[in-house]
Every structure is written in structure tokens, then in C-alpha cells.
């Protein structure tokens, strides 16, 4: 059951995401996670191996960024940083250098800053997850110096740059390994020993070719394994280092002292195949995080603002709250704001997933990164930088992708014991094969090699076929793709736990007002009586309500405007509280109100009583119109259903999910709305403070409950629910109390969100099955001596790539097809 602290963040808490370099498997992630979590002041630490990020929640009064960076580096890993050279103007002496360096080095997120007076440039190394280049520049300008134009590549994404560097490095190593192993294997298979005179000279050539490969290809694994051992930790690098060292070391001893068969080809080929796997894995992992890059690419680069009466084009990061921004047809809207002048249609599909353009008029909200289609708009900037809807969405998605689903705990638990267990199995394999002839005992041939060689090769095969990577990648890769797929369609899933829990839902509670309905009354029925038509009835009613601030009166006026009704000037207007209004139109006395108003004016309503009761039974407010003492007709106003509410309810019921409606309205109105939607269970006359108790009622019945509301007065119920789904609108997307936020207000996206969860969880289960199956089957086969180390290495590399590829297949899923 959900708790009241499910989504809350205490005031003394802070969250950051740090990119980590040097992780090669799930045990690396666990090592970082454990070390960070043990720091005093850290409340929660979660390290995502696939995303290569640490998500840390901490008390800033007790621990900070420098502590995290030091701890990560102390255990042999690195933190993703960006180095940028910033040209600076107005520097005149050495004290300027000292001032700028001091200010920059004090910034949270800056690792180092060095200023050169001769070149008038500052070289700053900073952590982009903590501080932006714009904030660095602002710190310089705030103390009176000028930031000159930066090089075009100054804004290169640091994490993308680091990943591309990793891909290029692994590619070069694969090419080198392929050349060296190809030469060794080619000579071994095609050149007779007689050509060399003695076996020693052939083995010496193999040694000469293999040693540089062993050093260059193996260096990354050896150095990381050594650093882990210093901290009494093991990981996949430990297995690789041990396996290849065994094959290489045995071959060196054989070449120079013992004589006989050597396995330089196995050692170099193992490193080549594993590095090939790392290269392919790095490429595939990069594709799982495309959602964030796509969101970043949505942002406009520049904006046209009016300053000092002139239109000027400035970088989007320089737009300030209160600026008047001009957006021409075909341009992206740079920041969030309110339209001050103009009319247009705006394509918001890139954020909301809704394909139809949205009409924008004076007073309407516009969202940064959306596309202005037709007319020109002038709007006042209301939210800029980190406060824009796009920035909030990116933050939510990044945090979601950095968290873990409960199902991952199983994989993490196994991974924690995996490498030590494999090392033990490898040694046991060697002992059983060497001393007891295990392979021969069960009737397997040893292929003509000596007992020692066969035992050694079986041990190496066990070490290199074991793959903690596939276990570590199974869950986070799927979560990244799943949350990214949701974000592409306007569904913000705020963490792995929410993503997992949503697929179990079997009950959904909808708040009525503002969720199932539009939240504002609208004209629904015009019922004229003998001698009057709809046009005249609506014309008279709207004319006396023109300028009214009463919601029912506004609904009638809007209804008339929609029908292009001509208003007539009214006079002698009189509001009768609790009853209605009275005025004159064309010298006709018009009354508009309830039955009491008619009775007080001695007007017989028997003729329309049945019709009034029918409209009221449908949850509508019936307003009677009388002209010159005679009933002219009835106008009905109601809070109307949103366009797709009924369809969403039907689709949820088809998924065997019980749908309940919750409202503060009276039972008659509530039941009328529920009947239209096909909802059989209704909680009516519920006070806002009691909504959470209604959620508890269903939870006490053993149901997994989602509450769908607007995220404001529904907050307690959203927190109490197993999954709180907030309906966002416009720029209001950072709703802390919810687990899932829908940027638009189309309730069919509730169905789509559940579908994303179900599809992602099925992908995770499939990934975990194959990861466990691979290791459970592969290790025993290798231990029996049925796999050569080279085949084992190829299988190990293939397992990680296959798991990531399985998650990438999720990108083909189209959640909108379910709606």
C-alpha cells in the first residue's frame, strides 16, 4: 500500500544525477551504489549500469558533490565532466584572474577553473549534471566581466561525447585485436611447424604477436580489476583478467620452459571478442537513451524578444521572465508564456503526443519547444531555463531512468554474489578436471591435449562465459526505453517502481470535475415551448446574461457565441440571488432562472415540469425562460464530459480494471454522469479531505488502486493510491504527488500508460529469463569442457548485446495504438 511519504521530498533533501565512467558490469554499479549509500548524509543512492548514472538523494548540510566525486574516484571509477574554454573580456591584471578563479571554483559542480591572462580565457572543468554552461557564464558576468562568443562546439553534450569516445576507443581495439588474432590463427592453421624449424620459434612468433595485444586490449580490464581488488571487490573485469591471464601465462611458461601446445590465440581472441561485445553494447546502450536527447533537441536555440522597443534575436538561455517574445509562423516557441497578442494554432504533439494542433488566443498558455503553425504570436515569458515545461519533463525522465524497479533487486542480489561464485566454480572445475578426469569420467574426449591443458582451458571457459552484464542490463535498459517511449507520447512515468507497479493495477478511481468532465459548465440543451424557436430563446437568454460573471450565465453566453447569435442590448437588469435574473429585451420582460423564480412571479410551470425533472435526472441545471409572463422554454447547463472520457472507461473495463468515480457532487448528479460513462460504482458527496479514505476503501478490499485527478485538490488521494496519475495541462507538469503525469488531458492516455507498463514488464521478464538461463546453462557446459574459451567469449559478448537488443525492440511499441 502506498504511504504518505511516497512522493514527498523533505526540505533538507537534495537530489542529483552524476554520470559515472569506467563501469563494465552490474557489480560495478552495485559497488558504486553501496559506497555512495554508506556516506554520512546520503539518504538513498541508486546506480544505473546501463545509463551509467548515479541518482543520489542526500542532506546537503552533511555531504556534498565533492564527497561523491572523491568516493567514486577512490574506488577506481570516474565522473562525467565537460571541459570548456571561455573567452573573457575586461580582464586587466592578475587580480582579475584570481577573482574569476575563486568565483568559479566555489560554484557547486565546478571541478576546476584556471584563467590565463595572456590568452584571456578560462578553462573550466565542470559536471554538466550539476551545473550548466550558462550558469558558469552568468557567474563571470555577475562579477563584471564579459563572456565573449564561444566556439560552436562549446555546448556539446558531455555524456554523449564520453559515450562516443568510448565507442571509438573500443572500435580501434577491436580492429587491432582482429588483426593480431587473425595473424596468429592464420599462421597456426596454414603454416606447418617445419617452416619454422622448431616449435619454439613458431611459439616465439605467437608470443611476439600476442603480447602487445594482451597489453593493449587487456589493459582496460586489468587496471579496473586491480582497482577492484584493492577495495576487496570483484566484477566482470576480474573474470576476464583471470581467464586471459591464465591462457596467456600458461602459454608463456610453455614457450620458454616446458615446450608443447600454446594458447596465445585463445587469449587474444577472448579479448577481441569481449571487446567487440563491449563495442556493440556501447552502441546499443546509446540508443536506449535516445528519448532524453530527442527532448533536448526540441528546444529552440534562439528567441526574438522586444527590448527597448526593438526586436532582437538572442540565445534562448538569455530570455528572462517578463520578456515579450515574438514567434513567427513555422518557428518553435522558445519558452513558456501567456499570449498577449495574436492568434495561431500550435503543434504540441512533441510534448503531449496529441496530433491535432491547438488553437491559441490572447490569454492562452504556450509551451516552449512546441511549433507555431500559422499566425504570429506575441507572448510574455513566464517560465524560462530550468522552470520550463520541457526542462521539467527532461528532469522527470532523467530521474525515472536513474531509478530501479523492485524486480531489479533480484538481479542485483544475484550479481552481488555472482563473480565470487564463478571464480570458485572455475577453480573447482580445474581441480575436478585435472585430478579426477571429470570429462573422461563421464565419457567425454579431451581432444588430444594434455590433462593439465584441458583442465586449464575448461577453467578459462568458465571464467569468460559467465556474464553478470546481461543480468545488470536486463532491467535498466527496458526501463529506459519504456520511460522514454512514455515521454514521447506525453506520459511521464516518474520511476522504475511506478513503471512496475502500474502493470498490476486492477482498479482505477477517477475524480469527476476537471478529470472526467471539463470542469466548467456548458450549454447542453435548448428546449423551446409553443410559439418560440431555439434561436430566439437563446438570443433572449444570452442577451440578458451578457457580461454576467456567474458560471451558468457565462455558459449560456458562450453557447450563443458558438452559434453566432446576435446579442440584443438589455436594460433594467436585476439579479435575484439564488433564483435567477430579470431584464428587458426589445421591451419584452424576460425572466431566466429556477422554478422558485417562476412561482414568485405567478408563472405556471406545469407544462414543463416533466421536462425539467428529466434534465435534472441527467445531472443538468435546468433554467426556465419566461417572456412577458409566459413560459418560453428551458435552457440546460451542465459540466460536460471530456471528449474521450467514455472511451477511456470502456477500454479500462476491457482490461478487467474496475472503474470508480469520485465526486463532491450530490448523488443524483453523480449517478447521472456515471450512467453516461458506464461506471457502476460511485463515491458521491465526498469532501476533498476524505478522498484519500475512498482510495483506502478499495485498497482494503485487496485491490491495486490508481487515482486519477488534477494533482491539486486531489493530492492526498494521489499519494495514498498505489499509482497516482495526475492530469497535467499546459505548463503544469511537475506535480510532486503523482507517480505518473499526463501532459495532456485525454484520459485515453491512462490506458496507454498502463499499456507501456505491461509491455515494459514483459520485456524485463524476458530479459531476466534469458540472462539467468544463459548463465545457468552456459557455466556447466563450460565446466564440462564442452566449450572452447573462444566460443565462450563469443557467447558472453552475445548475451549482453542480445539483452540490450531485446530492450531496443520495445522502441517499436506504439502505446497510442491501444487507444
mmCIF file with all atom_site columns, C-alpha atoms in Angstrom, residues 190-358:
data_model
loop_
_atom_site.group_PDB
_atom_site.id
_atom_site.type_symbol
_atom_site.label_atom_id
_atom_site.label_alt_id
_atom_site.label_comp_id
_atom_site.label_asym_id
_atom_site.label_entity_id
_atom_site.label_seq_id
_atom_site.pdbx_PDB_ins_code
_atom_site.Cartn_x
_atom_site.Cartn_y
_atom_site.Cartn_z
_atom_site.occupancy
_atom_site.B_iso_or_equiv
_atom_site.pdbx_formal_charge
_atom_site.auth_seq_id
_atom_site.auth_comp_id
_atom_site.auth_asym_id
_atom_site.auth_atom_id
_atom_site.pdbx_PDB_model_num
ATOM 1   C CA . UNK A 1 190 ? 48.080 -22.584 -42.585 1.00 0.00 ? 190 UNK A CA 1
ATOM 2   C CA . UNK A 1 191 ? 51.828 -22.621 -41.869 1.00 0.00 ? 191 UNK A CA 1
ATOM 3   C CA . UNK A 1 192 ? 53.403 -26.017 -40.973 1.00 0.00 ? 192 UNK A CA 1
ATOM 4   C CA . UNK A 1 193 ? 55.710 -26.189 -37.954 1.00 0.00 ? 193 UNK A CA 1
ATOM 5   C CA . UNK A 1 194 ? 58.514 -27.386 -40.255 1.00 0.00 ? 194 UNK A CA 1
ATOM 6   C CA . UNK A 1 195 ? 58.731 -23.943 -41.849 1.00 0.00 ? 195 UNK A CA 1
ATOM 7   C CA . UNK A 1 196 ? 59.986 -22.583 -38.502 1.00 0.00 ? 196 UNK A CA 1
ATOM 8   C CA . UNK A 1 197 ? 62.438 -25.382 -37.974 1.00 0.00 ? 197 UNK A CA 1
ATOM 9   C CA . UNK A 1 198 ? 61.389 -25.880 -34.350 1.00 0.00 ? 198 UNK A CA 1
ATOM 10  C CA . UNK A 1 199 ? 58.129 -25.449 -32.463 1.00 0.00 ? 199 UNK A CA 1
ATOM 11  C CA . UNK A 1 200 ? 59.877 -22.982 -30.148 1.00 0.00 ? 200 UNK A CA 1
ATOM 12  C CA . UNK A 1 201 ? 60.348 -20.434 -32.961 1.00 0.00 ? 201 UNK A CA 1
ATOM 13  C CA . UNK A 1 202 ? 56.712 -20.637 -34.001 1.00 0.00 ? 202 UNK A CA 1
ATOM 14  C CA . UNK A 1 203 ? 55.615 -20.196 -30.387 1.00 0.00 ? 203 UNK A CA 1
ATOM 15  C CA . UNK A 1 204 ? 58.057 -17.284 -30.050 1.00 0.00 ? 204 UNK A CA 1
ATOM 16  C CA . UNK A 1 205 ? 56.381 -15.578 -33.037 1.00 0.00 ? 205 UNK A CA 1
ATOM 17  C CA . UNK A 1 206 ? 52.994 -16.152 -31.439 1.00 0.00 ? 206 UNK A CA 1
ATOM 18  C CA . UNK A 1 207 ? 54.348 -14.634 -28.201 1.00 0.00 ? 207 UNK A CA 1
ATOM 19  C CA . UNK A 1 208 ? 55.651 -11.614 -30.118 1.00 0.00 ? 208 UNK A CA 1
ATOM 20  C CA . UNK A 1 209 ? 52.268 -11.009 -31.756 1.00 0.00 ? 209 UNK A CA 1
ATOM 21  C CA . UNK A 1 210 ? 50.122 -11.767 -28.722 1.00 0.00 ? 210 UNK A CA 1
ATOM 22  C CA . UNK A 1 211 ? 51.994 -9.770  -26.075 1.00 0.00 ? 211 UNK A CA 1
ATOM 23  C CA . UNK A 1 212 ? 51.242 -6.268  -27.450 1.00 0.00 ? 212 UNK A CA 1
ATOM 24  C CA . UNK A 1 213 ? 47.618 -7.313  -27.948 1.00 0.00 ? 213 UNK A CA 1
ATOM 25  C CA . UNK A 1 214 ? 47.453 -8.701  -24.431 1.00 0.00 ? 214 UNK A CA 1
ATOM 26  C CA . UNK A 1 215 ? 48.816 -5.448  -23.061 1.00 0.00 ? 215 UNK A CA 1
ATOM 27  C CA . UNK A 1 216 ? 46.829 -3.015  -25.217 1.00 0.00 ? 216 UNK A CA 1
ATOM 28  C CA . UNK A 1 217 ? 43.478 -4.842  -25.368 1.00 0.00 ? 217 UNK A CA 1
ATOM 29  C CA . UNK A 1 218 ? 43.719 -6.235  -21.864 1.00 0.00 ? 218 UNK A CA 1
ATOM 30  C CA . UNK A 1 219 ? 44.903 -3.061  -20.145 1.00 0.00 ? 219 UNK A CA 1
ATOM 31  C CA . UNK A 1 220 ? 41.382 -1.679  -19.547 1.00 0.00 ? 220 UNK A CA 1
ATOM 32  C CA . UNK A 1 221 ? 40.282 -4.945  -17.915 1.00 0.00 ? 221 UNK A CA 1
ATOM 33  C CA . UNK A 1 222 ? 43.460 -5.480  -15.895 1.00 0.00 ? 222 UNK A CA 1
ATOM 34  C CA . UNK A 1 223 ? 43.630 -1.972  -14.457 1.00 0.00 ? 223 UNK A CA 1
ATOM 35  C CA . UNK A 1 224 ? 39.954 -1.976  -13.453 1.00 0.00 ? 224 UNK A CA 1
ATOM 36  C CA . UNK A 1 225 ? 40.250 -5.477  -11.952 1.00 0.00 ? 225 UNK A CA 1
ATOM 37  C CA . UNK A 1 226 ? 43.325 -4.374  -9.970  1.00 0.00 ? 226 UNK A CA 1
ATOM 38  C CA . UNK A 1 227 ? 41.497 -1.338  -8.574  1.00 0.00 ? 227 UNK A CA 1
ATOM 39  C CA . UNK A 1 228 ? 38.574 -3.539  -7.523  1.00 0.00 ? 228 UNK A CA 1
ATOM 40  C CA . UNK A 1 229 ? 40.917 -5.986  -5.759  1.00 0.00 ? 229 UNK A CA 1
ATOM 41  C CA . UNK A 1 230 ? 42.467 -3.098  -3.797  1.00 0.00 ? 230 UNK A CA 1
ATOM 42  C CA . UNK A 1 231 ? 38.990 -2.496  -2.363  1.00 0.00 ? 231 UNK A CA 1
ATOM 43  C CA . UNK A 1 232 ? 38.310 -6.231  -1.916  1.00 0.00 ? 232 UNK A CA 1
ATOM 44  C CA . UNK A 1 233 ? 35.750 -6.152  -4.725  1.00 0.00 ? 233 UNK A CA 1
ATOM 45  C CA . UNK A 1 234 ? 35.298 -8.239  -7.858  1.00 0.00 ? 234 UNK A CA 1
ATOM 46  C CA . UNK A 1 235 ? 33.486 -7.686  -11.126 1.00 0.00 ? 235 UNK A CA 1
ATOM 47  C CA . UNK A 1 236 ? 33.389 -8.851  -14.723 1.00 0.00 ? 236 UNK A CA 1
ATOM 48  C CA . UNK A 1 237 ? 36.872 -7.401  -15.315 1.00 0.00 ? 237 UNK A CA 1
ATOM 49  C CA . UNK A 1 238 ? 38.164 -9.775  -12.652 1.00 0.00 ? 238 UNK A CA 1
ATOM 50  C CA . UNK A 1 239 ? 36.839 -12.768 -14.603 1.00 0.00 ? 239 UNK A CA 1
ATOM 51  C CA . UNK A 1 240 ? 38.286 -11.520 -17.897 1.00 0.00 ? 240 UNK A CA 1
ATOM 52  C CA . UNK A 1 241 ? 41.665 -10.686 -16.356 1.00 0.00 ? 241 UNK A CA 1
ATOM 53  C CA . UNK A 1 242 ? 41.902 -14.083 -14.672 1.00 0.00 ? 242 UNK A CA 1
ATOM 54  C CA . UNK A 1 243 ? 40.773 -16.042 -17.716 1.00 0.00 ? 243 UNK A CA 1
ATOM 55  C CA . UNK A 1 244 ? 43.030 -14.362 -20.261 1.00 0.00 ? 244 UNK A CA 1
ATOM 56  C CA . UNK A 1 245 ? 45.977 -14.257 -17.855 1.00 0.00 ? 245 UNK A CA 1
ATOM 57  C CA . UNK A 1 246 ? 45.637 -17.992 -17.299 1.00 0.00 ? 246 UNK A CA 1
ATOM 58  C CA . UNK A 1 247 ? 45.692 -18.744 -21.030 1.00 0.00 ? 247 UNK A CA 1
ATOM 59  C CA . UNK A 1 248 ? 48.471 -16.235 -21.764 1.00 0.00 ? 248 UNK A CA 1
ATOM 60  C CA . UNK A 1 249 ? 50.573 -17.096 -18.711 1.00 0.00 ? 249 UNK A CA 1
ATOM 61  C CA . UNK A 1 250 ? 50.380 -20.841 -19.372 1.00 0.00 ? 250 UNK A CA 1
ATOM 62  C CA . UNK A 1 251 ? 51.445 -20.214 -22.983 1.00 0.00 ? 251 UNK A CA 1
ATOM 63  C CA . UNK A 1 252 ? 54.426 -18.095 -21.896 1.00 0.00 ? 252 UNK A CA 1
ATOM 64  C CA . UNK A 1 253 ? 55.632 -20.811 -19.493 1.00 0.00 ? 253 UNK A CA 1
ATOM 65  C CA . UNK A 1 254 ? 55.137 -23.462 -22.172 1.00 0.00 ? 254 UNK A CA 1
ATOM 66  C CA . UNK A 1 255 ? 57.044 -21.418 -24.782 1.00 0.00 ? 255 UNK A CA 1
ATOM 67  C CA . UNK A 1 256 ? 60.147 -20.696 -22.717 1.00 0.00 ? 256 UNK A CA 1
ATOM 68  C CA . UNK A 1 257 ? 60.357 -23.602 -20.265 1.00 0.00 ? 257 UNK A CA 1
ATOM 69  C CA . UNK A 1 258 ? 58.061 -26.573 -20.838 1.00 0.00 ? 258 UNK A CA 1
ATOM 70  C CA . UNK A 1 259 ? 57.544 -26.808 -24.572 1.00 0.00 ? 259 UNK A CA 1
ATOM 71  C CA . UNK A 1 260 ? 54.325 -28.022 -26.169 1.00 0.00 ? 260 UNK A CA 1
ATOM 72  C CA . UNK A 1 261 ? 50.970 -26.554 -27.224 1.00 0.00 ? 261 UNK A CA 1
ATOM 73  C CA . UNK A 1 262 ? 50.315 -22.851 -26.541 1.00 0.00 ? 262 UNK A CA 1
ATOM 74  C CA . UNK A 1 263 ? 47.054 -20.867 -26.340 1.00 0.00 ? 263 UNK A CA 1
ATOM 75  C CA . UNK A 1 264 ? 48.092 -17.355 -27.319 1.00 0.00 ? 264 UNK A CA 1
ATOM 76  C CA . UNK A 1 265 ? 45.346 -17.449 -29.944 1.00 0.00 ? 265 UNK A CA 1
ATOM 77  C CA . UNK A 1 266 ? 42.725 -18.172 -27.271 1.00 0.00 ? 266 UNK A CA 1
ATOM 78  C CA . UNK A 1 267 ? 43.947 -15.330 -25.023 1.00 0.00 ? 267 UNK A CA 1
ATOM 79  C CA . UNK A 1 268 ? 43.999 -12.699 -27.760 1.00 0.00 ? 268 UNK A CA 1
ATOM 80  C CA . UNK A 1 269 ? 40.761 -13.921 -29.369 1.00 0.00 ? 269 UNK A CA 1
ATOM 81  C CA . UNK A 1 270 ? 38.946 -13.846 -25.993 1.00 0.00 ? 270 UNK A CA 1
ATOM 82  C CA . UNK A 1 271 ? 39.985 -10.211 -25.503 1.00 0.00 ? 271 UNK A CA 1
ATOM 83  C CA . UNK A 1 272 ? 38.999 -9.352  -29.073 1.00 0.00 ? 272 UNK A CA 1
ATOM 84  C CA . UNK A 1 273 ? 35.551 -10.948 -28.820 1.00 0.00 ? 273 UNK A CA 1
ATOM 85  C CA . UNK A 1 274 ? 34.826 -9.425  -25.419 1.00 0.00 ? 274 UNK A CA 1
ATOM 86  C CA . UNK A 1 275 ? 35.916 -6.007  -26.666 1.00 0.00 ? 275 UNK A CA 1
ATOM 87  C CA . UNK A 1 276 ? 33.719 -6.486  -29.734 1.00 0.00 ? 276 UNK A CA 1
ATOM 88  C CA . UNK A 1 277 ? 30.849 -7.196  -27.366 1.00 0.00 ? 277 UNK A CA 1
ATOM 89  C CA . UNK A 1 278 ? 31.647 -4.013  -25.419 1.00 0.00 ? 278 UNK A CA 1
ATOM 90  C CA . UNK A 1 279 ? 31.717 -2.029  -28.664 1.00 0.00 ? 279 UNK A CA 1
ATOM 91  C CA . UNK A 1 280 ? 28.330 -3.350  -29.790 1.00 0.00 ? 280 UNK A CA 1
ATOM 92  C CA . UNK A 1 281 ? 26.922 -2.970  -26.281 1.00 0.00 ? 281 UNK A CA 1
ATOM 93  C CA . UNK A 1 282 ? 28.046 0.680   -26.088 1.00 0.00 ? 282 UNK A CA 1
ATOM 94  C CA . UNK A 1 283 ? 26.349 1.410   -29.394 1.00 0.00 ? 283 UNK A CA 1
ATOM 95  C CA . UNK A 1 284 ? 23.136 -0.304  -28.334 1.00 0.00 ? 284 UNK A CA 1
ATOM 96  C CA . UNK A 1 285 ? 23.110 1.299   -24.877 1.00 0.00 ? 285 UNK A CA 1
ATOM 97  C CA . UNK A 1 286 ? 23.391 4.695   -26.543 1.00 0.00 ? 286 UNK A CA 1
ATOM 98  C CA . UNK A 1 287 ? 20.189 4.027   -28.459 1.00 0.00 ? 287 UNK A CA 1
ATOM 99  C CA . UNK A 1 288 ? 18.254 3.173   -25.283 1.00 0.00 ? 288 UNK A CA 1
ATOM 100 C CA . UNK A 1 289 ? 18.707 6.741   -24.002 1.00 0.00 ? 289 UNK A CA 1
ATOM 101 C CA . UNK A 1 290 ? 17.644 8.484   -27.208 1.00 0.00 ? 290 UNK A CA 1
ATOM 102 C CA . UNK A 1 291 ? 14.477 9.815   -25.533 1.00 0.00 ? 291 UNK A CA 1
ATOM 103 C CA . UNK A 1 292 ? 16.432 12.343  -23.471 1.00 0.00 ? 292 UNK A CA 1
ATOM 104 C CA . UNK A 1 293 ? 18.448 13.512  -26.480 1.00 0.00 ? 293 UNK A CA 1
ATOM 105 C CA . UNK A 1 294 ? 15.261 13.886  -28.524 1.00 0.00 ? 294 UNK A CA 1
ATOM 106 C CA . UNK A 1 295 ? 13.752 16.031  -25.779 1.00 0.00 ? 295 UNK A CA 1
ATOM 107 C CA . UNK A 1 296 ? 16.907 18.157  -25.618 1.00 0.00 ? 296 UNK A CA 1
ATOM 108 C CA . UNK A 1 297 ? 16.836 18.601  -29.379 1.00 0.00 ? 297 UNK A CA 1
ATOM 109 C CA . UNK A 1 298 ? 13.299 20.002  -29.185 1.00 0.00 ? 298 UNK A CA 1
ATOM 110 C CA . UNK A 1 299 ? 14.393 23.239  -27.568 1.00 0.00 ? 299 UNK A CA 1
ATOM 111 C CA . UNK A 1 300 ? 14.651 26.343  -29.735 1.00 0.00 ? 300 UNK A CA 1
ATOM 112 C CA . UNK A 1 301 ? 18.178 27.724  -29.971 1.00 0.00 ? 301 UNK A CA 1
ATOM 113 C CA . UNK A 1 302 ? 17.232 31.411  -30.257 1.00 0.00 ? 302 UNK A CA 1
ATOM 114 C CA . UNK A 1 303 ? 14.316 33.726  -29.481 1.00 0.00 ? 303 UNK A CA 1
ATOM 115 C CA . UNK A 1 304 ? 13.098 37.072  -30.835 1.00 0.00 ? 304 UNK A CA 1
ATOM 116 C CA . UNK A 1 305 ? 12.314 39.477  -27.989 1.00 0.00 ? 305 UNK A CA 1
ATOM 117 C CA . UNK A 1 306 ? 11.318 43.121  -27.774 1.00 0.00 ? 306 UNK A CA 1
ATOM 118 C CA . UNK A 1 307 ? 13.790 45.203  -25.796 1.00 0.00 ? 307 UNK A CA 1
ATOM 119 C CA . UNK A 1 308 ? 13.990 48.993  -25.810 1.00 0.00 ? 308 UNK A CA 1
ATOM 120 C CA . UNK A 1 309 ? 11.254 48.969  -28.453 1.00 0.00 ? 309 UNK A CA 1
ATOM 121 C CA . UNK A 1 310 ? 13.327 46.877  -30.874 1.00 0.00 ? 310 UNK A CA 1
ATOM 122 C CA . UNK A 1 311 ? 13.067 43.278  -31.998 1.00 0.00 ? 311 UNK A CA 1
ATOM 123 C CA . UNK A 1 312 ? 16.333 41.454  -31.312 1.00 0.00 ? 312 UNK A CA 1
ATOM 124 C CA . UNK A 1 313 ? 17.315 37.814  -31.659 1.00 0.00 ? 313 UNK A CA 1
ATOM 125 C CA . UNK A 1 314 ? 19.055 36.353  -28.601 1.00 0.00 ? 314 UNK A CA 1
ATOM 126 C CA . UNK A 1 315 ? 20.087 32.860  -27.403 1.00 0.00 ? 315 UNK A CA 1
ATOM 127 C CA . UNK A 1 316 ? 17.154 31.131  -25.733 1.00 0.00 ? 316 UNK A CA 1
ATOM 128 C CA . UNK A 1 317 ? 19.088 30.879  -22.454 1.00 0.00 ? 317 UNK A CA 1
ATOM 129 C CA . UNK A 1 318 ? 19.155 34.713  -22.293 1.00 0.00 ? 318 UNK A CA 1
ATOM 130 C CA . UNK A 1 319 ? 15.359 35.070  -22.305 1.00 0.00 ? 319 UNK A CA 1
ATOM 131 C CA . UNK A 1 320 ? 14.131 36.481  -18.996 1.00 0.00 ? 320 UNK A CA 1
ATOM 132 C CA . UNK A 1 321 ? 10.782 36.266  -17.247 1.00 0.00 ? 321 UNK A CA 1
ATOM 133 C CA . UNK A 1 322 ? 8.660  39.199  -18.375 1.00 0.00 ? 322 UNK A CA 1
ATOM 134 C CA . UNK A 1 323 ? 10.239 39.478  -21.837 1.00 0.00 ? 323 UNK A CA 1
ATOM 135 C CA . UNK A 1 324 ? 7.801  39.920  -24.725 1.00 0.00 ? 324 UNK A CA 1
ATOM 136 C CA . UNK A 1 325 ? 8.642  37.190  -27.207 1.00 0.00 ? 325 UNK A CA 1
ATOM 137 C CA . UNK A 1 326 ? 7.636  37.131  -30.870 1.00 0.00 ? 326 UNK A CA 1
ATOM 138 C CA . UNK A 1 327 ? 7.104  33.806  -32.629 1.00 0.00 ? 327 UNK A CA 1
ATOM 139 C CA . UNK A 1 328 ? 6.600  33.765  -36.387 1.00 0.00 ? 328 UNK A CA 1
ATOM 140 C CA . UNK A 1 329 ? 4.751  31.034  -38.324 1.00 0.00 ? 329 UNK A CA 1
ATOM 141 C CA . UNK A 1 330 ? 6.866  27.888  -38.616 1.00 0.00 ? 330 UNK A CA 1
ATOM 142 C CA . UNK A 1 331 ? 9.121  28.797  -35.672 1.00 0.00 ? 331 UNK A CA 1
ATOM 143 C CA . UNK A 1 332 ? 9.483  26.956  -32.386 1.00 0.00 ? 332 UNK A CA 1
ATOM 144 C CA . UNK A 1 333 ? 8.142  28.622  -29.262 1.00 0.00 ? 333 UNK A CA 1
ATOM 145 C CA . UNK A 1 334 ? 11.302 29.193  -27.179 1.00 0.00 ? 334 UNK A CA 1
ATOM 146 C CA . UNK A 1 335 ? 9.936  29.329  -23.592 1.00 0.00 ? 335 UNK A CA 1
ATOM 147 C CA . UNK A 1 336 ? 6.659  29.033  -21.682 1.00 0.00 ? 336 UNK A CA 1
ATOM 148 C CA . UNK A 1 337 ? 4.372  32.036  -21.543 1.00 0.00 ? 337 UNK A CA 1
ATOM 149 C CA . UNK A 1 338 ? 0.965  33.694  -21.914 1.00 0.00 ? 338 UNK A CA 1
ATOM 150 C CA . UNK A 1 339 ? -0.239 35.038  -25.273 1.00 0.00 ? 339 UNK A CA 1
ATOM 151 C CA . UNK A 1 340 ? -0.571 38.825  -25.245 1.00 0.00 ? 340 UNK A CA 1
ATOM 152 C CA . UNK A 1 341 ? -1.343 39.412  -28.911 1.00 0.00 ? 341 UNK A CA 1
ATOM 153 C CA . UNK A 1 342 ? -2.150 37.343  -31.976 1.00 0.00 ? 342 UNK A CA 1
ATOM 154 C CA . UNK A 1 343 ? -3.885 34.122  -32.840 1.00 0.00 ? 343 UNK A CA 1
ATOM 155 C CA . UNK A 1 344 ? -2.474 30.865  -34.151 1.00 0.00 ? 344 UNK A CA 1
ATOM 156 C CA . UNK A 1 345 ? -2.594 27.093  -33.994 1.00 0.00 ? 345 UNK A CA 1
ATOM 157 C CA . UNK A 1 346 ? 0.280  25.346  -32.244 1.00 0.00 ? 346 UNK A CA 1
ATOM 158 C CA . UNK A 1 347 ? 1.515  21.801  -32.758 1.00 0.00 ? 347 UNK A CA 1
ATOM 159 C CA . UNK A 1 348 ? 2.092  20.405  -29.245 1.00 0.00 ? 348 UNK A CA 1
ATOM 160 C CA . UNK A 1 349 ? 2.467  16.772  -30.323 1.00 0.00 ? 349 UNK A CA 1
ATOM 161 C CA . UNK A 1 350 ? 6.166  16.678  -29.470 1.00 0.00 ? 350 UNK A CA 1
ATOM 162 C CA . UNK A 1 351 ? 5.288  17.092  -25.788 1.00 0.00 ? 351 UNK A CA 1
ATOM 163 C CA . UNK A 1 352 ? 1.707  15.907  -25.361 1.00 0.00 ? 352 UNK A CA 1
ATOM 164 C CA . UNK A 1 353 ? 1.520  13.191  -28.023 1.00 0.00 ? 353 UNK A CA 1
ATOM 165 C CA . UNK A 1 354 ? -1.734 14.707  -29.313 1.00 0.00 ? 354 UNK A CA 1
ATOM 166 C CA . UNK A 1 355 ? -1.597 15.074  -33.079 1.00 0.00 ? 355 UNK A CA 1
ATOM 167 C CA . UNK A 1 356 ? -4.147 17.869  -33.650 1.00 0.00 ? 356 UNK A CA 1
ATOM 168 C CA . UNK A 1 357 ? -2.867 21.476  -33.409 1.00 0.00 ? 357 UNK A CA 1
ATOM 169 C CA . UNK A 1 358 ? -4.221 23.544  -30.520 1.00 0.00 ? 358 UNK A CA 1
#
